[in-house]
Amino acid sequence: MNERTVSVKTAGAVGGLDVGAIRRDFPILSRTVGEHPLVFLDSAATSQKPNQVIDAEAEFTRHHNANAHRGIHMLGEEATQAYEGARATVARFLGAPEPETIVFTRGVTESMNLVAQGWGRTHLREGDEILITEMEHHSNIVPWQMTAAVTGATLRYIPLTDDGLLDLSQLGSLLTERTKIVSVTGMSNALGTITPLRQLADSAHAVGAIIAVDAAQLAPHSPIDVQALDVDLLGFTGHKMLGPTASGGLYGKSDVLESMEPMLGGGEMIHEVFHDHSTYKSAPFKFEAGTMPIAQQVGLAAAIDYLDGLGMANVRAHEEEITRYALDRLLDAGATVYGPKDASIRGGAVSFWFKDVHPHDLATILNEQGVAIRAGHHCAQLAMRRYGVPATARASFYVYNTKDEVDALVGALDHAQAIFS
Ligand code: 7TS
């Protein structure tokens, strides 16, 4: 173990979290990159998983594996119980009124496609408008473009300010009685911007529209109460919140879910099948066709238990503190940061451009120093275009990151500068 690893492990409490203790739960964080300790600053792409999640998935697979909702035998019952238990855990975590308001999906991409197809194709027609924002991830743009093409509805965009905030000054003309749905990210993966969801929910409802939220980045980093926010639909992804890949889901108000058509047809979503038509189960089961990722949703429940143990308010406080520190250090180092500069109104995905070094070159050099960041357009090309860049470098933080790691990032930037000058 080298000196830096030791200092990370004794970093102690930041924002109410004992980060040293947390790091011991994540075996991957003790890996090295060549001679350098791994500094993982790419949790916005996918988070690392603690032993508790890895073990829960393995325990299910080792001792309880069977298909859910099918076998009338011991393992079948155990699998069903574990799967439905996970649904109840997710519902509690999001403040949902009952487990049946949670549809399991393989992540937020599937959730937003389900909204665009299952809700959009049923409810939208020519003359209707869909309102999204210019900071959306492609998974909350492309499905709407596809639905607009099929239904004849028009897609409109809330623009961004120079500071990386939603420009709500034109909301009155963008959000009208023609608007049937507002679909927005809760937190931008490219800019870090946090959306004023309750305000948008109230504005949407005032014109008779519903609101859907892409919470891929918000759910891992901030407490969420879907009832207090009064959102109609909210998609989330498990692998960004310490859970396994292919876990996640869609919360929906019961009447909204019932009004939606399934996106996938197949086994277990039907009530009865006839030659010329089929009848479906009620929500959420009508949306869960075929064999679902069962072990993965069980792993997601373990991830939620882990986050609950930390306390989501503490998770958010830690993120704010480390993001504030990172913003200060990056700006001091001469980086151009995209998105809000005030950590109290943003999340921990920090996009930047350092001097004249292309983000891909920067990520390559940083990797040689053990620092893992992401470079690219982050599946947010509209936001990139808004700020006149093809790509950015992005450092993103989670519960296991320390200020020492921010220092390692800035140290690696100095190294990159030395190479390029
Ligand atoms: N929405 C947002 C805001 C995201 O950040 C992502 C993934 C998605 C949707 C899609 O999530 P998935 O789980 O269905 O793939 N964002 C990123 C990222 O920022 N880097 O890699 C993936």
CSV table of C-alpha atoms and ligand atoms in Angstrom, one decimal:
chain,number,residue,atom,x,y,z
A,1,MET,CA,0.0,0.0,0.0
A,2,ASN,CA,1.5,3.3,-1.0
A,3,GLU,CA,1.2,6.7,0.8
A,4,ARG,CA,-1.6,8.0,-1.2
A,5,THR,CA,-3.8,5.0,-0.6
A,6,VAL,CA,-3.2,5.4,3.2
A,7,SER,CA,-4.1,9.1,3.2
A,8,VAL,CA,-7.3,8.3,1.3
A,9,LYS,CA,-8.2,5.6,3.7
A,10,THR,CA,-7.8,7.8,6.7
A,11,ALA,CA,-9.5,10.8,5.1
A,12,GLY,CA,-12.3,10.5,7.7
A,13,ALA,CA,-15.7,12.2,7.6
A,14,VAL,CA,-16.6,14.5,4.8
A,15,GLY,CA,-20.1,16.0,4.7
A,16,GLY,CA,-21.3,13.5,7.4
A,17,LEU,CA,-19.9,10.4,5.6
A,18,ASP,CA,-17.1,8.3,6.9
A,19,VAL,CA,-15.4,8.0,3.5
A,20,GLY,CA,-12.5,5.9,4.8
A,21,ALA,CA,-15.0,3.3,6.1
A,22,ILE,CA,-17.1,3.5,2.9
A,23,ARG,CA,-14.0,2.9,0.7
A,24,ARG,CA,-13.3,-0.4,2.6
A,25,ASP,CA,-16.6,-1.7,1.3
A,26,PHE,CA,-15.5,-1.2,-2.4
A,27,PRO,CA,-12.8,-3.8,-3.3
A,28,ILE,CA,-12.2,-2.3,-6.7
A,29,LEU,CA,-11.1,1.0,-5.2
A,30,SER,CA,-7.9,-0.6,-4.0
A,31,ARG,CA,-6.8,-1.4,-7.5
A,32,THR,CA,-3.8,0.4,-9.0
A,33,VAL,CA,-3.2,1.7,-12.5
A,34,GLY,CA,0.5,0.8,-13.1
A,35,GLU,CA,2.2,2.3,-10.0
A,36,HIS,CA,-0.6,4.7,-9.3
A,37,PRO,CA,-3.6,4.1,-7.0
A,38,LEU,CA,-6.8,4.2,-9.0
A,39,VAL,CA,-8.7,7.5,-8.7
A,40,PHE,CA,-12.1,6.7,-10.0
A,41,LEU,CA,-13.9,9.9,-11.1
A,42,ASP,CA,-16.4,8.5,-13.5
A,43,SER,CA,-19.4,7.5,-11.4
A,44,ALA,CA,-21.8,9.5,-13.6
A,45,ALA,CA,-21.2,6.8,-16.2
A,46,THR,CA,-21.5,4.0,-13.7
A,47,SER,CA,-20.8,3.8,-10.0
A,48,GLN,CA,-18.7,1.1,-8.3
A,49,LYS,CA,-20.5,-1.5,-6.2
A,50,PRO,CA,-19.9,-2.3,-2.5
A,51,ASN,CA,-19.4,-5.8,-1.2
A,52,GLN,CA,-23.0,-5.7,0.2
A,53,VAL,CA,-24.4,-5.4,-3.3
A,54,ILE,CA,-22.0,-7.9,-4.9
A,55,ASP,CA,-22.8,-10.4,-2.0
A,56,ALA,CA,-26.6,-9.8,-2.2
A,57,GLU,CA,-26.6,-10.6,-6.0
A,58,ALA,CA,-24.4,-13.6,-5.5
A,59,GLU,CA,-26.4,-14.9,-2.5
A,60,PHE,CA,-29.6,-14.8,-4.5
A,61,THR,CA,-28.0,-16.6,-7.5
A,62,ARG,CA,-26.3,-19.2,-5.3
A,63,HIS,CA,-29.2,-20.1,-3.0
A,64,HIS,CA,-32.5,-18.7,-4.3
A,65,ASN,CA,-32.3,-18.6,-8.0
A,66,ALA,CA,-35.6,-19.3,-9.9
A,67,ASN,CA,-37.8,-17.3,-12.2
A,68,ALA,CA,-40.1,-14.9,-10.4
A,69,HIS,CA,-43.9,-15.1,-10.6
A,70,ARG,CA,-43.8,-18.6,-12.2
A,71,GLY,CA,-42.7,-21.6,-10.2
A,72,ILE,CA,-45.0,-23.0,-7.5
A,73,HIS,CA,-42.1,-24.5,-5.7
A,74,MET,CA,-39.8,-23.3,-2.9
A,75,LEU,CA,-37.2,-21.5,-5.0
A,76,GLY,CA,-39.9,-19.9,-7.2
A,77,GLU,CA,-41.6,-18.5,-4.1
A,78,GLU,CA,-38.3,-17.3,-2.7
A,79,ALA,CA,-37.4,-15.6,-6.0
A,80,THR,CA,-40.8,-13.9,-6.2
A,81,GLN,CA,-40.5,-12.7,-2.6
A,82,ALA,CA,-37.0,-11.3,-3.2
A,83,TYR,CA,-38.1,-9.6,-6.4
A,84,GLU,CA,-41.2,-8.1,-4.9
A,85,GLY,CA,-39.3,-7.2,-1.8
A,86,ALA,CA,-36.9,-5.2,-4.0
A,87,ARG,CA,-39.9,-3.4,-5.5
A,88,ALA,CA,-41.1,-2.4,-2.0
A,89,THR,CA,-37.6,-1.2,-1.1
A,90,VAL,CA,-37.5,1.0,-4.3
A,91,ALA,CA,-40.9,2.4,-3.5
A,92,ARG,CA,-39.9,3.4,0.0
A,93,PHE,CA,-36.7,5.0,-1.3
A,94,LEU,CA,-38.5,7.2,-3.7
A,95,GLY,CA,-41.4,8.1,-1.4
A,96,ALA,CA,-43.9,6.2,-3.7
A,97,PRO,CA,-47.3,5.4,-2.1
A,98,GLU,CA,-47.2,1.7,-2.9
A,99,PRO,CA,-44.9,-0.9,-4.6
A,100,GLU,CA,-47.3,-1.3,-7.5
A,101,THR,CA,-46.3,2.2,-8.7
A,102,ILE,CA,-42.8,0.9,-9.5
A,103,VAL,CA,-42.3,-0.8,-12.8
A,104,PHE,CA,-39.0,-2.6,-13.0
A,105,THR,CA,-36.9,-1.9,-16.2
A,106,ARG,CA,-33.3,-2.4,-17.2
A,107,GLY,CA,-32.5,1.2,-16.5
A,108,VAL,CA,-33.5,4.7,-17.4
A,109,THR,CA,-33.1,4.3,-21.1
A,110,GLU,CA,-35.7,1.6,-21.1
A,111,SER,CA,-37.9,3.7,-18.7
A,112,MET,CA,-37.9,6.8,-20.9
A,113,ASN,CA,-38.6,4.7,-24.0
A,114,LEU,CA,-41.5,3.2,-22.1
A,115,VAL,CA,-42.8,6.7,-21.3
A,116,ALA,CA,-42.3,7.9,-24.9
A,117,GLN,CA,-43.9,4.9,-26.4
A,118,GLY,CA,-46.3,3.6,-23.8
A,119,TRP,CA,-47.6,7.1,-22.8
A,120,GLY,CA,-46.7,9.1,-25.9
A,121,ARG,CA,-48.2,6.9,-28.6
A,122,THR,CA,-51.4,6.6,-26.6
A,123,HIS,CA,-51.9,10.2,-25.7
A,124,LEU,CA,-50.3,12.3,-28.4
A,125,ARG,CA,-51.6,13.4,-31.7
A,126,GLU,CA,-50.9,16.1,-34.3
A,127,GLY,CA,-50.9,19.6,-32.8
A,128,ASP,CA,-49.8,18.4,-29.4
A,129,GLU,CA,-46.4,19.4,-28.0
A,130,ILE,CA,-43.8,17.6,-26.0
A,131,LEU,CA,-41.5,19.9,-23.9
A,132,ILE,CA,-38.0,18.8,-23.0
A,133,THR,CA,-34.8,20.7,-22.4
A,134,GLU,CA,-31.5,21.3,-24.2
A,135,MET,CA,-29.5,19.6,-21.4
A,136,GLU,CA,-31.2,16.2,-21.8
A,137,HIS,CA,-29.3,13.0,-22.2
A,138,HIS,CA,-30.0,11.4,-25.6
A,139,SER,CA,-32.2,8.8,-23.9
A,140,ASN,CA,-34.7,11.6,-23.1
A,141,ILE,CA,-34.4,13.2,-26.6
A,142,VAL,CA,-34.3,10.4,-29.2
A,143,PRO,CA,-37.3,8.4,-27.8
A,144,TRP,CA,-39.4,11.7,-28.1
A,145,GLN,CA,-38.2,12.3,-31.6
A,146,MET,CA,-39.3,8.8,-32.5
A,147,THR,CA,-42.7,9.3,-30.9
A,148,ALA,CA,-43.1,12.8,-32.5
A,149,ALA,CA,-42.4,11.2,-35.9
A,150,VAL,CA,-45.1,8.5,-35.3
A,151,THR,CA,-47.8,10.7,-33.7
A,152,GLY,CA,-47.3,14.1,-35.5
A,153,ALA,CA,-46.7,15.9,-32.2
A,154,THR,CA,-44.0,18.6,-32.0
A,155,LEU,CA,-41.0,18.6,-29.8
A,156,ARG,CA,-40.0,21.8,-28.1
A,157,TYR,CA,-37.0,22.7,-26.0
A,158,ILE,CA,-36.4,24.8,-22.8
A,159,PRO,CA,-33.1,26.6,-23.6
A,160,LEU,CA,-30.1,27.0,-21.3
A,161,THR,CA,-28.5,30.2,-19.9
A,162,ASP,CA,-24.8,31.0,-20.4
A,163,ASP,CA,-24.4,29.8,-16.7
A,164,GLY,CA,-25.7,26.3,-17.5
A,165,LEU,CA,-29.1,26.8,-15.9
A,166,LEU,CA,-32.5,26.2,-17.5
A,167,ASP,CA,-33.7,29.5,-19.0
A,168,LEU,CA,-37.3,29.6,-17.7
A,169,SER,CA,-37.9,33.2,-18.8
A,170,GLN,CA,-39.7,31.9,-21.9
A,171,LEU,CA,-41.6,29.2,-20.1
A,172,GLY,CA,-44.9,31.0,-20.6
A,173,SER,CA,-44.7,30.7,-24.3
A,174,LEU,CA,-43.1,27.2,-24.4
A,175,LEU,CA,-45.5,25.6,-22.0
A,176,THR,CA,-49.1,26.1,-23.2
A,177,GLU,CA,-52.3,24.2,-23.5
A,178,ARG,CA,-50.8,22.4,-26.5
A,179,THR,CA,-48.2,20.9,-24.2
A,180,LYS,CA,-49.2,17.4,-23.1
A,181,ILE,CA,-46.0,16.3,-21.4
A,182,VAL,CA,-42.9,17.9,-20.0
A,183,SER,CA,-40.0,15.5,-19.8
A,184,VAL,CA,-36.9,16.6,-18.0
A,185,THR,CA,-33.7,15.4,-16.4
A,186,GLY,CA,-33.6,15.9,-12.6
A,187,MET,CA,-29.8,16.5,-12.8
A,188,SER,CA,-27.8,17.0,-15.9
A,189,ASN,CA,-25.0,14.4,-16.5
A,190,ALA,CA,-23.1,16.9,-18.7
A,191,LEU,CA,-23.5,20.2,-16.7
A,192,GLY,CA,-24.4,19.1,-13.2
A,193,THR,CA,-27.5,21.4,-13.2
A,194,ILE,CA,-30.3,20.5,-10.9
A,195,THR,CA,-33.8,21.0,-12.2
A,196,PRO,CA,-36.5,22.8,-10.2
A,197,LEU,CA,-38.8,19.9,-10.5
A,198,ARG,CA,-41.6,21.0,-8.2
A,199,GLN,CA,-41.8,24.3,-10.0
A,200,LEU,CA,-42.0,22.6,-13.4
A,201,ALA,CA,-44.5,20.0,-12.1
A,202,ASP,CA,-46.8,22.8,-10.9
A,203,SER,CA,-46.4,24.7,-14.2
A,204,ALA,CA,-47.0,21.6,-16.3
A,205,HIS,CA,-50.1,20.6,-14.2
A,206,ALA,CA,-51.5,24.2,-14.5
A,207,VAL,CA,-51.8,23.7,-18.3
A,208,GLY,CA,-53.1,20.2,-18.0
A,209,ALA,CA,-49.8,18.5,-18.9
A,210,ILE,CA,-48.0,15.7,-17.0
A,211,ILE,CA,-44.3,15.7,-16.1
A,212,ALA,CA,-41.9,12.8,-16.5
A,213,VAL,CA,-38.4,12.9,-15.0
A,214,ASP,CA,-35.1,11.3,-16.0
A,215,ALA,CA,-33.6,10.7,-12.5
A,216,ALA,CA,-30.6,8.7,-13.7
A,217,GLN,CA,-28.3,11.3,-12.0
A,218,LEU,CA,-30.6,12.7,-9.4
A,219,ALA,CA,-31.7,9.5,-7.7
A,220,PRO,CA,-28.1,8.4,-6.8
A,221,HIS,CA,-27.2,11.7,-5.3
A,222,SER,CA,-30.1,13.4,-3.6
A,223,PRO,CA,-33.1,12.5,-1.5
A,224,ILE,CA,-36.2,12.1,-3.7
A,225,ASP,CA,-39.9,12.1,-2.7
A,226,VAL,CA,-42.0,11.6,-5.8
A,227,GLN,CA,-45.2,12.6,-3.9
A,228,ALA,CA,-43.7,15.8,-2.5
A,229,LEU,CA,-42.4,16.7,-6.0
A,230,ASP,CA,-45.8,15.8,-7.5
A,231,VAL,CA,-44.1,14.2,-10.6
A,232,ASP,CA,-46.2,11.8,-12.7
A,233,LEU,CA,-43.4,9.5,-14.0
A,234,LEU,CA,-39.8,9.2,-12.9
A,235,GLY,CA,-37.2,6.8,-14.4
A,236,PHE,CA,-34.0,5.7,-12.6
A,237,THR,CA,-31.1,3.5,-13.2
A,238,GLY,CA,-29.6,1.1,-10.6
A,239,HIS,CA,-26.0,0.9,-11.9
A,240,LYS,CA,-25.4,4.6,-11.1
A,241,MET,CA,-26.5,4.3,-7.5
A,242,LEU,CA,-24.2,1.4,-6.4
A,243,GLY,CA,-26.5,-1.3,-7.9
A,244,PRO,CA,-26.0,-3.8,-10.7
A,245,THR,CA,-26.2,-3.1,-14.4
A,246,ALA,CA,-29.6,-3.8,-15.9
A,247,SER,CA,-31.4,-2.8,-12.7
A,248,GLY,CA,-33.7,0.2,-12.4
A,249,GLY,CA,-37.3,1.2,-13.0
A,250,LEU,CA,-40.0,3.7,-13.6
A,251,TYR,CA,-42.2,5.2,-10.9
A,252,GLY,CA,-45.6,6.3,-12.1
A,253,LYS,CA,-48.8,7.6,-10.5
A,254,SER,CA,-51.3,4.7,-10.7
A,255,ASP,CA,-53.7,6.4,-13.1
A,256,VAL,CA,-50.9,7.5,-15.4
A,257,LEU,CA,-49.4,3.9,-15.5
A,258,GLU,CA,-52.8,2.4,-16.1
A,259,SER,CA,-53.4,4.8,-19.1
A,260,MET,CA,-50.2,3.6,-20.8
A,261,GLU,CA,-49.8,0.8,-23.3
A,262,PRO,CA,-47.0,-1.8,-22.8
A,263,MET,CA,-43.9,-1.4,-24.9
A,264,LEU,CA,-43.0,-5.1,-25.0
A,265,GLY,CA,-45.4,-7.9,-25.3
A,266,GLY,CA,-44.7,-11.5,-24.2
A,267,GLY,CA,-44.8,-13.8,-21.2
A,268,GLU,CA,-46.2,-12.9,-17.9
A,269,MET,CA,-47.6,-9.5,-18.9
A,270,ILE,CA,-50.9,-10.8,-20.2
A,271,HIS,CA,-54.2,-11.6,-18.5
A,272,GLU,CA,-55.5,-13.7,-21.4
A,273,VAL,CA,-54.4,-14.4,-25.0
A,274,PHE,CA,-56.9,-15.0,-27.8
A,275,HIS,CA,-56.3,-15.5,-31.6
A,276,ASP,CA,-56.9,-11.9,-32.4
A,277,HIS,CA,-56.0,-10.0,-29.3
A,278,SER,CA,-54.8,-10.2,-25.7
A,279,THR,CA,-55.8,-8.6,-22.5
A,280,TYR,CA,-53.1,-7.3,-20.1
A,281,LYS,CA,-52.4,-7.5,-16.4
A,282,SER,CA,-52.6,-4.3,-14.5
A,283,ALA,CA,-49.6,-2.1,-13.8
A,284,PRO,CA,-46.8,-2.7,-13.1
A,285,PHE,CA,-46.9,-6.2,-14.4
A,286,LYS,CA,-48.2,-5.4,-17.8
A,287,PHE,CA,-44.9,-3.6,-18.4
A,288,GLU,CA,-42.7,-6.5,-17.3
A,289,ALA,CA,-42.7,-8.9,-20.3
A,290,GLY,CA,-40.5,-11.9,-20.3
A,291,THR,CA,-37.9,-12.9,-17.7
A,292,MET,CA,-36.8,-9.8,-15.8
A,293,PRO,CA,-33.3,-9.1,-14.4
A,294,ILE,CA,-34.2,-10.6,-11.0
A,295,ALA,CA,-30.8,-10.9,-9.3
A,296,GLN,CA,-30.0,-7.4,-10.5
A,297,GLN,CA,-33.1,-5.9,-8.9
A,298,VAL,CA,-32.3,-7.8,-5.7
A,299,GLY,CA,-28.8,-6.2,-5.9
A,300,LEU,CA,-30.4,-2.8,-6.4
A,301,ALA,CA,-32.4,-3.3,-3.1
A,302,ALA,CA,-29.1,-4.0,-1.4
A,303,ALA,CA,-27.7,-0.8,-2.9
A,304,ILE,CA,-30.6,1.2,-1.6
A,305,ASP,CA,-30.2,-0.3,1.9
A,306,TYR,CA,-26.6,0.8,1.7
A,307,LEU,CA,-27.5,4.3,0.7
A,308,ASP,CA,-30.2,4.5,3.3
A,309,GLY,CA,-27.6,3.4,5.9
A,310,LEU,CA,-25.5,6.4,4.8
A,311,GLY,CA,-28.5,8.7,4.7
A,312,MET,CA,-29.3,10.4,1.4
A,313,ALA,CA,-29.0,13.9,3.0
A,314,ASN,CA,-25.5,13.0,4.0
A,315,VAL,CA,-24.8,11.7,0.5
A,316,ARG,CA,-25.9,15.0,-1.0
A,317,ALA,CA,-23.9,17.0,1.6
A,318,HIS,CA,-20.8,15.0,0.8
A,319,GLU,CA,-21.3,15.6,-2.9
A,320,GLU,CA,-21.8,19.3,-2.5
A,321,GLU,CA,-18.7,19.6,-0.4
A,322,ILE,CA,-16.5,17.7,-2.8
A,323,THR,CA,-18.0,19.4,-5.8
A,324,ARG,CA,-17.3,22.8,-4.2
A,325,TYR,CA,-13.7,21.9,-3.6
A,326,ALA,CA,-13.3,20.5,-7.1
A,327,LEU,CA,-14.8,23.6,-8.7
A,328,ASP,CA,-12.5,25.8,-6.7
A,329,ARG,CA,-9.4,23.8,-7.6
A,330,LEU,CA,-10.3,23.4,-11.3
A,331,LEU,CA,-11.0,27.1,-11.8
A,332,ASP,CA,-7.8,27.9,-9.9
A,333,ALA,CA,-5.9,25.6,-12.2
A,334,GLY,CA,-7.2,27.6,-15.2
A,335,ALA,CA,-9.9,25.1,-16.4
A,336,THR,CA,-13.0,26.3,-18.2
A,337,VAL,CA,-16.0,24.8,-16.3
A,338,TYR,CA,-19.3,24.3,-18.0
A,339,GLY,CA,-22.4,24.4,-15.9
A,340,PRO,CA,-23.2,26.3,-12.7
A,341,LYS,CA,-20.3,27.3,-10.5
A,342,ASP,CA,-22.3,27.2,-7.3
A,343,ALA,CA,-22.1,23.8,-5.7
A,344,SER,CA,-25.3,24.3,-3.7
A,345,ILE,CA,-27.4,24.3,-6.9
A,346,ARG,CA,-25.7,21.5,-8.8
A,347,GLY,CA,-24.6,17.9,-8.7
A,348,GLY,CA,-21.1,16.4,-8.9
A,349,ALA,CA,-20.7,15.8,-12.6
A,350,VAL,CA,-18.2,18.5,-13.5
A,351,SER,CA,-17.5,19.2,-17.2
A,352,PHE,CA,-14.5,21.2,-18.1
A,353,TRP,CA,-11.9,22.0,-20.8
A,354,PHE,CA,-8.3,22.3,-19.7
A,355,LYS,CA,-6.2,24.8,-21.6
A,356,ASP,CA,-6.0,23.7,-25.2
A,357,VAL,CA,-5.8,20.0,-24.5
A,358,HIS,CA,-8.5,18.0,-26.3
A,359,PRO,CA,-10.6,16.1,-23.7
A,360,HIS,CA,-9.7,12.7,-25.2
A,361,ASP,CA,-6.0,13.5,-25.0
A,362,LEU,CA,-6.5,14.7,-21.5
A,363,ALA,CA,-8.3,11.6,-20.4
A,364,THR,CA,-5.5,9.4,-21.9
A,365,ILE,CA,-2.8,11.3,-20.0
A,366,LEU,CA,-4.8,11.3,-16.8
A,367,ASN,CA,-5.3,7.6,-17.1
A,368,GLU,CA,-1.6,7.2,-17.1
A,369,GLN,CA,-1.6,8.9,-13.7
A,370,GLY,CA,-4.3,6.5,-12.5
A,371,VAL,CA,-7.1,9.1,-12.8
A,372,ALA,CA,-10.3,7.9,-14.5
A,373,ILE,CA,-12.4,10.6,-16.0
A,374,ARG,CA,-14.8,10.6,-19.0
A,375,ALA,CA,-14.2,12.6,-22.2
A,376,GLY,CA,-16.7,13.0,-24.9
A,377,HIS,CA,-20.1,14.5,-25.5
A,378,HIS,CA,-21.6,12.5,-22.6
A,379,CYS,CA,-24.7,11.6,-24.8
A,380,ALA,CA,-25.7,15.3,-24.5
A,381,GLN,CA,-24.8,16.7,-27.8
A,382,LEU,CA,-27.4,19.5,-27.6
A,383,ALA,CA,-25.8,20.9,-24.5
A,384,MET,CA,-22.3,20.6,-26.1
A,385,ARG,CA,-23.5,22.5,-29.1
A,386,ARG,CA,-25.1,25.2,-26.9
A,387,TYR,CA,-21.7,25.9,-25.4
A,388,GLY,CA,-19.8,25.6,-28.7
A,389,VAL,CA,-17.7,22.5,-27.7
A,390,PRO,CA,-17.6,19.1,-29.4
A,391,ALA,CA,-16.7,17.4,-26.1
A,392,THR,CA,-15.6,18.0,-22.5
A,393,ALA,CA,-13.6,16.3,-19.9
A,394,ARG,CA,-15.8,15.3,-17.0
A,395,ALA,CA,-14.9,14.4,-13.4
A,396,SER,CA,-17.8,13.0,-11.4
A,397,PHE,CA,-17.9,12.2,-7.7
A,398,TYR,CA,-19.7,9.8,-5.4
A,399,VAL,CA,-19.8,8.7,-1.8
A,400,TYR,CA,-16.4,7.0,-1.9
A,401,ASN,CA,-14.5,10.0,-3.4
A,402,THR,CA,-12.2,12.2,-1.3
A,403,LYS,CA,-10.6,15.7,-1.6
A,404,ASP,CA,-7.3,13.9,-1.9
A,405,GLU,CA,-8.6,12.5,-5.2
A,406,VAL,CA,-9.5,15.9,-6.4
A,407,ASP,CA,-6.0,16.9,-5.6
A,408,ALA,CA,-4.8,13.9,-7.6
A,409,LEU,CA,-6.9,15.1,-10.5
A,410,VAL,CA,-5.4,18.6,-10.4
A,411,GLY,CA,-1.9,17.2,-10.0
A,412,ALA,CA,-2.5,15.1,-13.1
A,413,LEU,CA,-3.7,18.2,-15.0
A,414,ASP,CA,-0.4,19.9,-14.2
A,415,HIS,CA,1.4,16.9,-15.6
A,416,ALA,CA,-0.7,17.1,-18.8
A,417,GLN,CA,0.1,20.8,-19.1
A,418,ALA,CA,3.8,20.0,-18.8
A,419,ILE,CA,3.5,17.5,-21.6
A,420,PHE,CA,1.6,19.8,-23.9
A,421,SER,CA,3.6,22.9,-23.4
B,1,7TS,N1,-30.1,10.0,-18.4
B,1,7TS,C1,-29.0,10.6,-17.8
B,1,7TS,C2,-29.1,11.9,-17.2
B,1,7TS,C3,-27.8,9.9,-17.7
B,1,7TS,O1,-26.7,10.5,-17.2
B,1,7TS,C4,-27.7,8.6,-18.3
B,1,7TS,C5,-26.4,7.9,-18.4
B,1,7TS,C6,-28.8,8.0,-18.9
B,1,7TS,C7,-30.0,8.8,-18.9
B,1,7TS,C8,-28.8,6.7,-19.5
B,1,7TS,O2,-28.7,5.7,-18.4
B,1,7TS,P1,-28.7,4.2,-18.7
B,1,7TS,O3,-28.5,3.6,-17.4
B,1,7TS,O4,-30.0,3.8,-19.3
B,1,7TS,O5,-27.6,3.9,-19.6
B,1,7TS,N2,-25.3,8.7,-18.4
B,1,7TS,C9,-24.0,8.3,-18.8
B,1,7TS,C10,-23.0,9.2,-18.6
B,1,7TS,O6,-23.1,10.4,-18.2
B,1,7TS,N3,-21.8,8.6,-19.0
B,1,7TS,O7,-22.2,7.3,-19.4
B,1,7TS,C11,-23.5,7.2,-19.2
